[in-house]
Tab-separated table of N, CA, C and O in Angstrom:
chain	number	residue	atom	x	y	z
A	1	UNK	N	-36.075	-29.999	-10.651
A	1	UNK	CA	-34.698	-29.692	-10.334
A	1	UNK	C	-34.598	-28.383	-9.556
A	1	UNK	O	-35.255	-27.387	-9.861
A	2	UNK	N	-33.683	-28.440	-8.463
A	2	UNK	CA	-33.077	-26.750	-7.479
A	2	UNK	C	-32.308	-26.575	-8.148
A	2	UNK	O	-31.592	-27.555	-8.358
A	3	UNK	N	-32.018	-25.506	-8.764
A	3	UNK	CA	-31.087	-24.506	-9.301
A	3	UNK	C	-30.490	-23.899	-8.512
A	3	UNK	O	-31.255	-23.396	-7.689
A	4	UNK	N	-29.313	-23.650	-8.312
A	4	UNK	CA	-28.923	-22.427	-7.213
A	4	UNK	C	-27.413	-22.081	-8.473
A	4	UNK	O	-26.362	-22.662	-8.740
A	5	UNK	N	-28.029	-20.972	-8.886
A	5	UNK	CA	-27.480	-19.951	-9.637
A	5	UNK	C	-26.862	-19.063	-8.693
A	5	UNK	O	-27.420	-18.702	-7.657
A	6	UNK	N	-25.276	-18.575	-9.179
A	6	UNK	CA	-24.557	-17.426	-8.838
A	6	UNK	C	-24.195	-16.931	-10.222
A	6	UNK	O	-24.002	-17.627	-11.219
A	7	UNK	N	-24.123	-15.374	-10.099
A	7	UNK	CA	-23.336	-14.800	-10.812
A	7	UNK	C	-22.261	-13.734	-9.935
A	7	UNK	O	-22.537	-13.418	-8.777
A	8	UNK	N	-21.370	-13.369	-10.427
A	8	UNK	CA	-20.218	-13.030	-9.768
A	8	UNK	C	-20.183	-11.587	-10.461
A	8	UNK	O	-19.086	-11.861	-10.947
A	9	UNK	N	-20.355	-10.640	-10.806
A	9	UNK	CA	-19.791	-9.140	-11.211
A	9	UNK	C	-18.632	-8.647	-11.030
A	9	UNK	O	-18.843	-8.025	-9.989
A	10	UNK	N	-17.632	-8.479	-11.260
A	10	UNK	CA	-16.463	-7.816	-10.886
A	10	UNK	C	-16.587	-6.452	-11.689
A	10	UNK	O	-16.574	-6.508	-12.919
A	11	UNK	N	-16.720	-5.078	-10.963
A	11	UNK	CA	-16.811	-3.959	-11.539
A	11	UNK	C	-15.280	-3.234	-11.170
A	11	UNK	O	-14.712	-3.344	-10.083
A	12	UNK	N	-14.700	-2.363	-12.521
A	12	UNK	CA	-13.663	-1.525	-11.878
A	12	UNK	C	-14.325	-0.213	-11.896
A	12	UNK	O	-14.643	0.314	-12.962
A	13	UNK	N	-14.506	0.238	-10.953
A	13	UNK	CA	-15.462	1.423	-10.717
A	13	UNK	C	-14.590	2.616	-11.580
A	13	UNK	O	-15.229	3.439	-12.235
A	14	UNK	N	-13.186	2.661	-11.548
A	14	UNK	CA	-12.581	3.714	-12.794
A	14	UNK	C	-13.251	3.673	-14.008
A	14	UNK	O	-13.082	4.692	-14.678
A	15	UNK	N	-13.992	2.779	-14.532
A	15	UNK	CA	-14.341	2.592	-15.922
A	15	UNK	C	-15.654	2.777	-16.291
A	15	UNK	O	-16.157	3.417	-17.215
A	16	UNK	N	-16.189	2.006	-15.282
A	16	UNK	CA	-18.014	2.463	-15.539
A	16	UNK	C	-18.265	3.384	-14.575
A	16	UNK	O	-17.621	3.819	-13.620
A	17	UNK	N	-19.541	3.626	-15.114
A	17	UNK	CA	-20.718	4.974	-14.680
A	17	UNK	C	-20.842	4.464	-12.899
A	17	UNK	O	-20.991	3.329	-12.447
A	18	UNK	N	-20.707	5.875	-12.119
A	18	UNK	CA	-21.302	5.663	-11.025
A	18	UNK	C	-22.707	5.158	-11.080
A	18	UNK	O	-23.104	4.337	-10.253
A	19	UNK	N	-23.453	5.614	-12.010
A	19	UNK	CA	-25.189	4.915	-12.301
A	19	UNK	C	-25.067	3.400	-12.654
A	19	UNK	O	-25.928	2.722	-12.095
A	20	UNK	N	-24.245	2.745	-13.408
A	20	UNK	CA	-23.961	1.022	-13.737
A	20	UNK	C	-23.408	0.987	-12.142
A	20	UNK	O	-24.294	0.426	-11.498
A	21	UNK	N	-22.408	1.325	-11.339
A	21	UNK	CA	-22.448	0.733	-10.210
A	21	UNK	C	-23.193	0.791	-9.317
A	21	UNK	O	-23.067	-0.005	-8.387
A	22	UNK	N	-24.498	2.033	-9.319
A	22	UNK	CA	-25.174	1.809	-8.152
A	22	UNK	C	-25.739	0.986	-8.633
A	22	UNK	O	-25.753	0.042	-7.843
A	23	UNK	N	-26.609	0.589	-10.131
A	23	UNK	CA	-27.460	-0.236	-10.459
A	23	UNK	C	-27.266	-1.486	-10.001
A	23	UNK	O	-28.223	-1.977	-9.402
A	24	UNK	N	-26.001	-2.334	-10.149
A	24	UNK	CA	-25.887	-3.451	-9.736
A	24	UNK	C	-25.581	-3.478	-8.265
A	24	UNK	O	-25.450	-4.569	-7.710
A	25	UNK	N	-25.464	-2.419	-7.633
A	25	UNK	CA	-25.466	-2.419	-6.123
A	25	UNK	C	-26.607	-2.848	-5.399
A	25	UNK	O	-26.885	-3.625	-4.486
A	26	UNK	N	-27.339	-1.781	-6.406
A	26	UNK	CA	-28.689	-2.328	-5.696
A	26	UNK	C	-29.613	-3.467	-5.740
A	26	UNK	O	-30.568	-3.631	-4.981
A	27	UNK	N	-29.196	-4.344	-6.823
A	27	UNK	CA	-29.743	-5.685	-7.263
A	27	UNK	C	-28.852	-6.695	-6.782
A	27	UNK	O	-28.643	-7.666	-7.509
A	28	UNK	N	-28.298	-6.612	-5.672
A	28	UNK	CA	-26.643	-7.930	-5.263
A	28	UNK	C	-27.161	-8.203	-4.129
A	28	UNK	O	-27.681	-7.332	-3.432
A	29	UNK	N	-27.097	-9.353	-3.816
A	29	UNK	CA	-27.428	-9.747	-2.476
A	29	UNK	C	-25.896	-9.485	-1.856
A	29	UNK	O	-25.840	-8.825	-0.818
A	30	UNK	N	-24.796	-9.918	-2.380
A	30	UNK	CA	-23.713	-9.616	-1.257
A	30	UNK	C	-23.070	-8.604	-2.360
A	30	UNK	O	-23.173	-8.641	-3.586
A	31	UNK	N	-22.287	-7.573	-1.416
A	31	UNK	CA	-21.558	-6.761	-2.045
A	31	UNK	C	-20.281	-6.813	-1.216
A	31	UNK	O	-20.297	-6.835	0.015
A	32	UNK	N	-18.782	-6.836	-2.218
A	32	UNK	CA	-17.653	-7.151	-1.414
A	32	UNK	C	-16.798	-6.015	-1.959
A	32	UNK	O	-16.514	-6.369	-3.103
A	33	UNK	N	-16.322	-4.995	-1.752
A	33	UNK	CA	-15.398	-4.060	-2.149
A	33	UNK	C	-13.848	-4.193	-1.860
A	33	UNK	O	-13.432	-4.403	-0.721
A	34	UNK	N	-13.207	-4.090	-2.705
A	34	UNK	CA	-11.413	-3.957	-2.144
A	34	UNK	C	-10.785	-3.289	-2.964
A	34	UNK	O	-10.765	-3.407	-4.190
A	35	UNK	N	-10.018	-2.246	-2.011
A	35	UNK	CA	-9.272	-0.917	-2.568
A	35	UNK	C	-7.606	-1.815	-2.278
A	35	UNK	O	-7.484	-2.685	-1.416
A	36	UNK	N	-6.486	-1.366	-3.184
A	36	UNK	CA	-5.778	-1.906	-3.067
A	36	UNK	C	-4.601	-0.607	-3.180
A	36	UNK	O	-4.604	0.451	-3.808
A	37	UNK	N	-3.553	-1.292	-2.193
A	37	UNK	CA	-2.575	0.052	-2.197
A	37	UNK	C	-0.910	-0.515	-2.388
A	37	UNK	O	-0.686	-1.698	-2.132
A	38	UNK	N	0.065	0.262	-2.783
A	38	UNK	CA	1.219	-0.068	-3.243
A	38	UNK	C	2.191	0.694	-2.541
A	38	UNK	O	2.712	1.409	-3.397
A	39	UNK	N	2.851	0.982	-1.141
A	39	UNK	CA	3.638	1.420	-0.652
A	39	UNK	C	5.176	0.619	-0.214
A	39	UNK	O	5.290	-0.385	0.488
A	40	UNK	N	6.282	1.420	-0.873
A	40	UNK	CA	7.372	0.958	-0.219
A	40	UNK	C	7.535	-0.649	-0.130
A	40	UNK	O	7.969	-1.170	0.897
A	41	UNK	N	7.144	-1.439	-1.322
A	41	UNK	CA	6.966	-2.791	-1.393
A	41	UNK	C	6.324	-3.383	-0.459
A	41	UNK	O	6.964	-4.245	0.144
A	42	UNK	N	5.111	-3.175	-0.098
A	42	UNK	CA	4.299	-3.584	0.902
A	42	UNK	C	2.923	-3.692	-0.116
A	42	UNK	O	2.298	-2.632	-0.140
A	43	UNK	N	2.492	-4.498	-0.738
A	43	UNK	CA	1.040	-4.636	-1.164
A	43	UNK	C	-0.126	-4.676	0.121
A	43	UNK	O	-0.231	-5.523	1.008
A	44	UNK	N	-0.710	-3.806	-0.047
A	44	UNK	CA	-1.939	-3.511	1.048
A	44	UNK	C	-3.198	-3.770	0.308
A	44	UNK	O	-3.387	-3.182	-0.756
A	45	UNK	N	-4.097	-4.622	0.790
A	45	UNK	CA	-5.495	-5.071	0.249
A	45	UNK	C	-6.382	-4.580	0.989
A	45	UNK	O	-5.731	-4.712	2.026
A	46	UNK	N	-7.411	-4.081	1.363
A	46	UNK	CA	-8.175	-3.686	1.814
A	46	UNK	C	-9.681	-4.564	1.666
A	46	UNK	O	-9.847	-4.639	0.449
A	47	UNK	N	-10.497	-5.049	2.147
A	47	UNK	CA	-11.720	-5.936	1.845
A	47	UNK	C	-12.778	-5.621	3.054
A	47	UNK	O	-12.756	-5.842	4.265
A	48	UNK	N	-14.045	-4.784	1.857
A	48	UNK	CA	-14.693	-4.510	2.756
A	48	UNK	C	-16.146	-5.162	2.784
A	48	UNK	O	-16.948	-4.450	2.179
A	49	UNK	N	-16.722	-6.346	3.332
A	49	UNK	CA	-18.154	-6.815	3.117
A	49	UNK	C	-19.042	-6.460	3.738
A	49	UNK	O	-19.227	-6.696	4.932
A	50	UNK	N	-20.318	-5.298	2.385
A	50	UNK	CA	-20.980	-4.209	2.877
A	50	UNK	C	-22.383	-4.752	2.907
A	50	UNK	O	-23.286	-4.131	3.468
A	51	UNK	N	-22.655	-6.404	2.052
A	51	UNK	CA	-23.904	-6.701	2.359
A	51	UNK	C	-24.145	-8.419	2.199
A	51	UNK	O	-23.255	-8.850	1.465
A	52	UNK	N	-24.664	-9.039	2.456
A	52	UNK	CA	-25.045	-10.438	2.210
A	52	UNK	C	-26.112	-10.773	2.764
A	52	UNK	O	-26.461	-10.269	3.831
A	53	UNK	N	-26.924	-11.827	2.032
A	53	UNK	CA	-28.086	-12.379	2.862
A	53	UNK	C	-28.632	-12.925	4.147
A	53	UNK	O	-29.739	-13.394	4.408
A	54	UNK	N	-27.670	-12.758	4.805
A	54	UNK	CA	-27.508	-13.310	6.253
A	54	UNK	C	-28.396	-11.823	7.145
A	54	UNK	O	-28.019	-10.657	7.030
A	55	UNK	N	-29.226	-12.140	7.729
A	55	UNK	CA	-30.345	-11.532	8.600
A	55	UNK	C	-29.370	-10.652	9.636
A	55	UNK	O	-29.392	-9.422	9.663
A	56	UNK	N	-28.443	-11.541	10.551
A	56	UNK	CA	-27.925	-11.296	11.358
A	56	UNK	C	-26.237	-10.647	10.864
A	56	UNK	O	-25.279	-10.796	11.622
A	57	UNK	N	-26.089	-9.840	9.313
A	57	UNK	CA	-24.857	-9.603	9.068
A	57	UNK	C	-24.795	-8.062	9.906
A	57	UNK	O	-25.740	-7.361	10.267
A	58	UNK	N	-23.223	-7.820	10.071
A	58	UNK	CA	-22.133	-6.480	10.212
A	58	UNK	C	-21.791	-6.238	9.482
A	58	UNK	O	-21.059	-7.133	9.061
A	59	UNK	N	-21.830	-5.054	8.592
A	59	UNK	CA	-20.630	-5.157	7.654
A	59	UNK	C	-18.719	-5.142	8.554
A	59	UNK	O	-18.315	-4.770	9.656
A	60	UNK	N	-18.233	-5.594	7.658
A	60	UNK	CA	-17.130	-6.248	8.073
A	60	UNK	C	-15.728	-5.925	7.354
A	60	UNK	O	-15.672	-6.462	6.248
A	61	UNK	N	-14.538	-5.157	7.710
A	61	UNK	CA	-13.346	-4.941	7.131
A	61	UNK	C	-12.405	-6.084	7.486
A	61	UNK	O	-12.353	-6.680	8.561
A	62	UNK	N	-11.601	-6.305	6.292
A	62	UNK	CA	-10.127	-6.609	6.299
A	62	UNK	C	-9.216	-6.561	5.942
A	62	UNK	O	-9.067	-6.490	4.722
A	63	UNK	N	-8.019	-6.574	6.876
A	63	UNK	CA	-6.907	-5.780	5.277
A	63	UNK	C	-6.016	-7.231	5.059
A	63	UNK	O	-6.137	-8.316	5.627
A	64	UNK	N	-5.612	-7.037	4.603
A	64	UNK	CA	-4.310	-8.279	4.370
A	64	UNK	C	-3.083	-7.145	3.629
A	64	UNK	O	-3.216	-6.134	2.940
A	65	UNK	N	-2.019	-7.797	4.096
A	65	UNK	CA	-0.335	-7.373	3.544
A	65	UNK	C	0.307	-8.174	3.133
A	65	UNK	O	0.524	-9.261	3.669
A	66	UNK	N	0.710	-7.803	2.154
A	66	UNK	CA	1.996	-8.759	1.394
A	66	UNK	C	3.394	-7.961	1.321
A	66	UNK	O	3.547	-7.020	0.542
A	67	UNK	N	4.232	-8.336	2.047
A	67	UNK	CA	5.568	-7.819	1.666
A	67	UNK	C	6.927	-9.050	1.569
A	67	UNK	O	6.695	-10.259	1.559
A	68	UNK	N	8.110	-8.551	1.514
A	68	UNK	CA	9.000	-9.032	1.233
A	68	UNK	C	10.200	-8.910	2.863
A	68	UNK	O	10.454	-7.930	3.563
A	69	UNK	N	10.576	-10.027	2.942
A	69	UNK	CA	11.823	-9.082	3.951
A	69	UNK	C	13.289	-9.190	3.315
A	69	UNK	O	14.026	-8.217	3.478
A	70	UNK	N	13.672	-10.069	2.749
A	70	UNK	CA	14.991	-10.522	2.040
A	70	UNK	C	15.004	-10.289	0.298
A	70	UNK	O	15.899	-10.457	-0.530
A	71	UNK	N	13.745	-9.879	0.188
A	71	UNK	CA	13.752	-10.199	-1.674
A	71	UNK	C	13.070	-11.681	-2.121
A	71	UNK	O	12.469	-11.846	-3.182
A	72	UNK	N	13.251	-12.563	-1.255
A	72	UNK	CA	13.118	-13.687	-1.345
A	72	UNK	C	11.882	-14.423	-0.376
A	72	UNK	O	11.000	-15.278	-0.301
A	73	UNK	N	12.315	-13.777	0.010
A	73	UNK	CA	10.863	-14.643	1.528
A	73	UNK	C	9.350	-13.900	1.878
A	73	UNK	O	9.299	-12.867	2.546
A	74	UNK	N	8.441	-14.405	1.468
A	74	UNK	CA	7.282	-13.306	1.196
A	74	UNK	C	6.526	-13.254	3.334
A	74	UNK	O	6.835	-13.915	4.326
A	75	UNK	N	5.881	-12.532	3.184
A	75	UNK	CA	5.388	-12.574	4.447
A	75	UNK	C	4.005	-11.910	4.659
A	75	UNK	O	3.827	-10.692	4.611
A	76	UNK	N	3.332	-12.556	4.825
A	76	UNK	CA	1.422	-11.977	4.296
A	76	UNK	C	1.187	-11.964	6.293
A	76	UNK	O	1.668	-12.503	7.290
A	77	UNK	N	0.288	-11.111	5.972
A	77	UNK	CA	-0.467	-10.151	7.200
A	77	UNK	C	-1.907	-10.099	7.516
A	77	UNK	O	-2.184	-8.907	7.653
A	78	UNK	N	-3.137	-10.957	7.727
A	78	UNK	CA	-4.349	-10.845	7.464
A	78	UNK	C	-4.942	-10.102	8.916
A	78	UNK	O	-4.149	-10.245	9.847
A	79	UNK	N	-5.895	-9.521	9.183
A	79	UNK	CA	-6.625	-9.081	10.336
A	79	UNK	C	-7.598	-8.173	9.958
A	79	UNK	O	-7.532	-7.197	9.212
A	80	UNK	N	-8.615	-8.702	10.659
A	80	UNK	CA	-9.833	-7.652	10.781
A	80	UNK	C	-10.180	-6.276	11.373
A	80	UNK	O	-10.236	-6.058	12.584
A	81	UNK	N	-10.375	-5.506	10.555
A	81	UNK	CA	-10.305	-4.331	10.925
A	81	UNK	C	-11.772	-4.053	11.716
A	81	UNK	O	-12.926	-4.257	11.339
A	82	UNK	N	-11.131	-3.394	13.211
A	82	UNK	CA	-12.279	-2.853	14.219
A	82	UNK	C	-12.640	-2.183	13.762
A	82	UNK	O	-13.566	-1.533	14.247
């Protein structure tokens, strides 16, 4: 039998040791970071992919937005950051 095992980590870096996050930094084939921000009813996501198994990777930003215009009508924003 092929096995193809994932495990997924979700770390909140407020809580654990900078040493538990480099540790599993350094054992991840992909590493995906996202800082998230709260202005003036505008949810701002930030997504940054700093590593994966791909030979030929960039690391790679994106933000996405979520806001409101009426209270009622949502309006999301995705693009890659140069």
């Amino acid at each position: 039998m092929d096995w193809n095992i994932f495990t997924i980590l979700l770390l909140n870096k407020d809580v654990v040791s900078e040493r538990l996050s480099a540790w599993v930094s350094s054992i991840s084939d992909t590493i995906i970071t996202f800082r998230s921000s709260l202005e003036e009813g505008v949810l701002e996501e930030r997504m940054v992919i700093l590593r994966t198994p791909s030979p030929s990777f960039e690391p790679t930003a994106y933000n996405f937005k979520l806001s409101t215009e009426d209270g009622s009508t949502h309006h999301m924003d995705f693009k890659k950051v140069e």
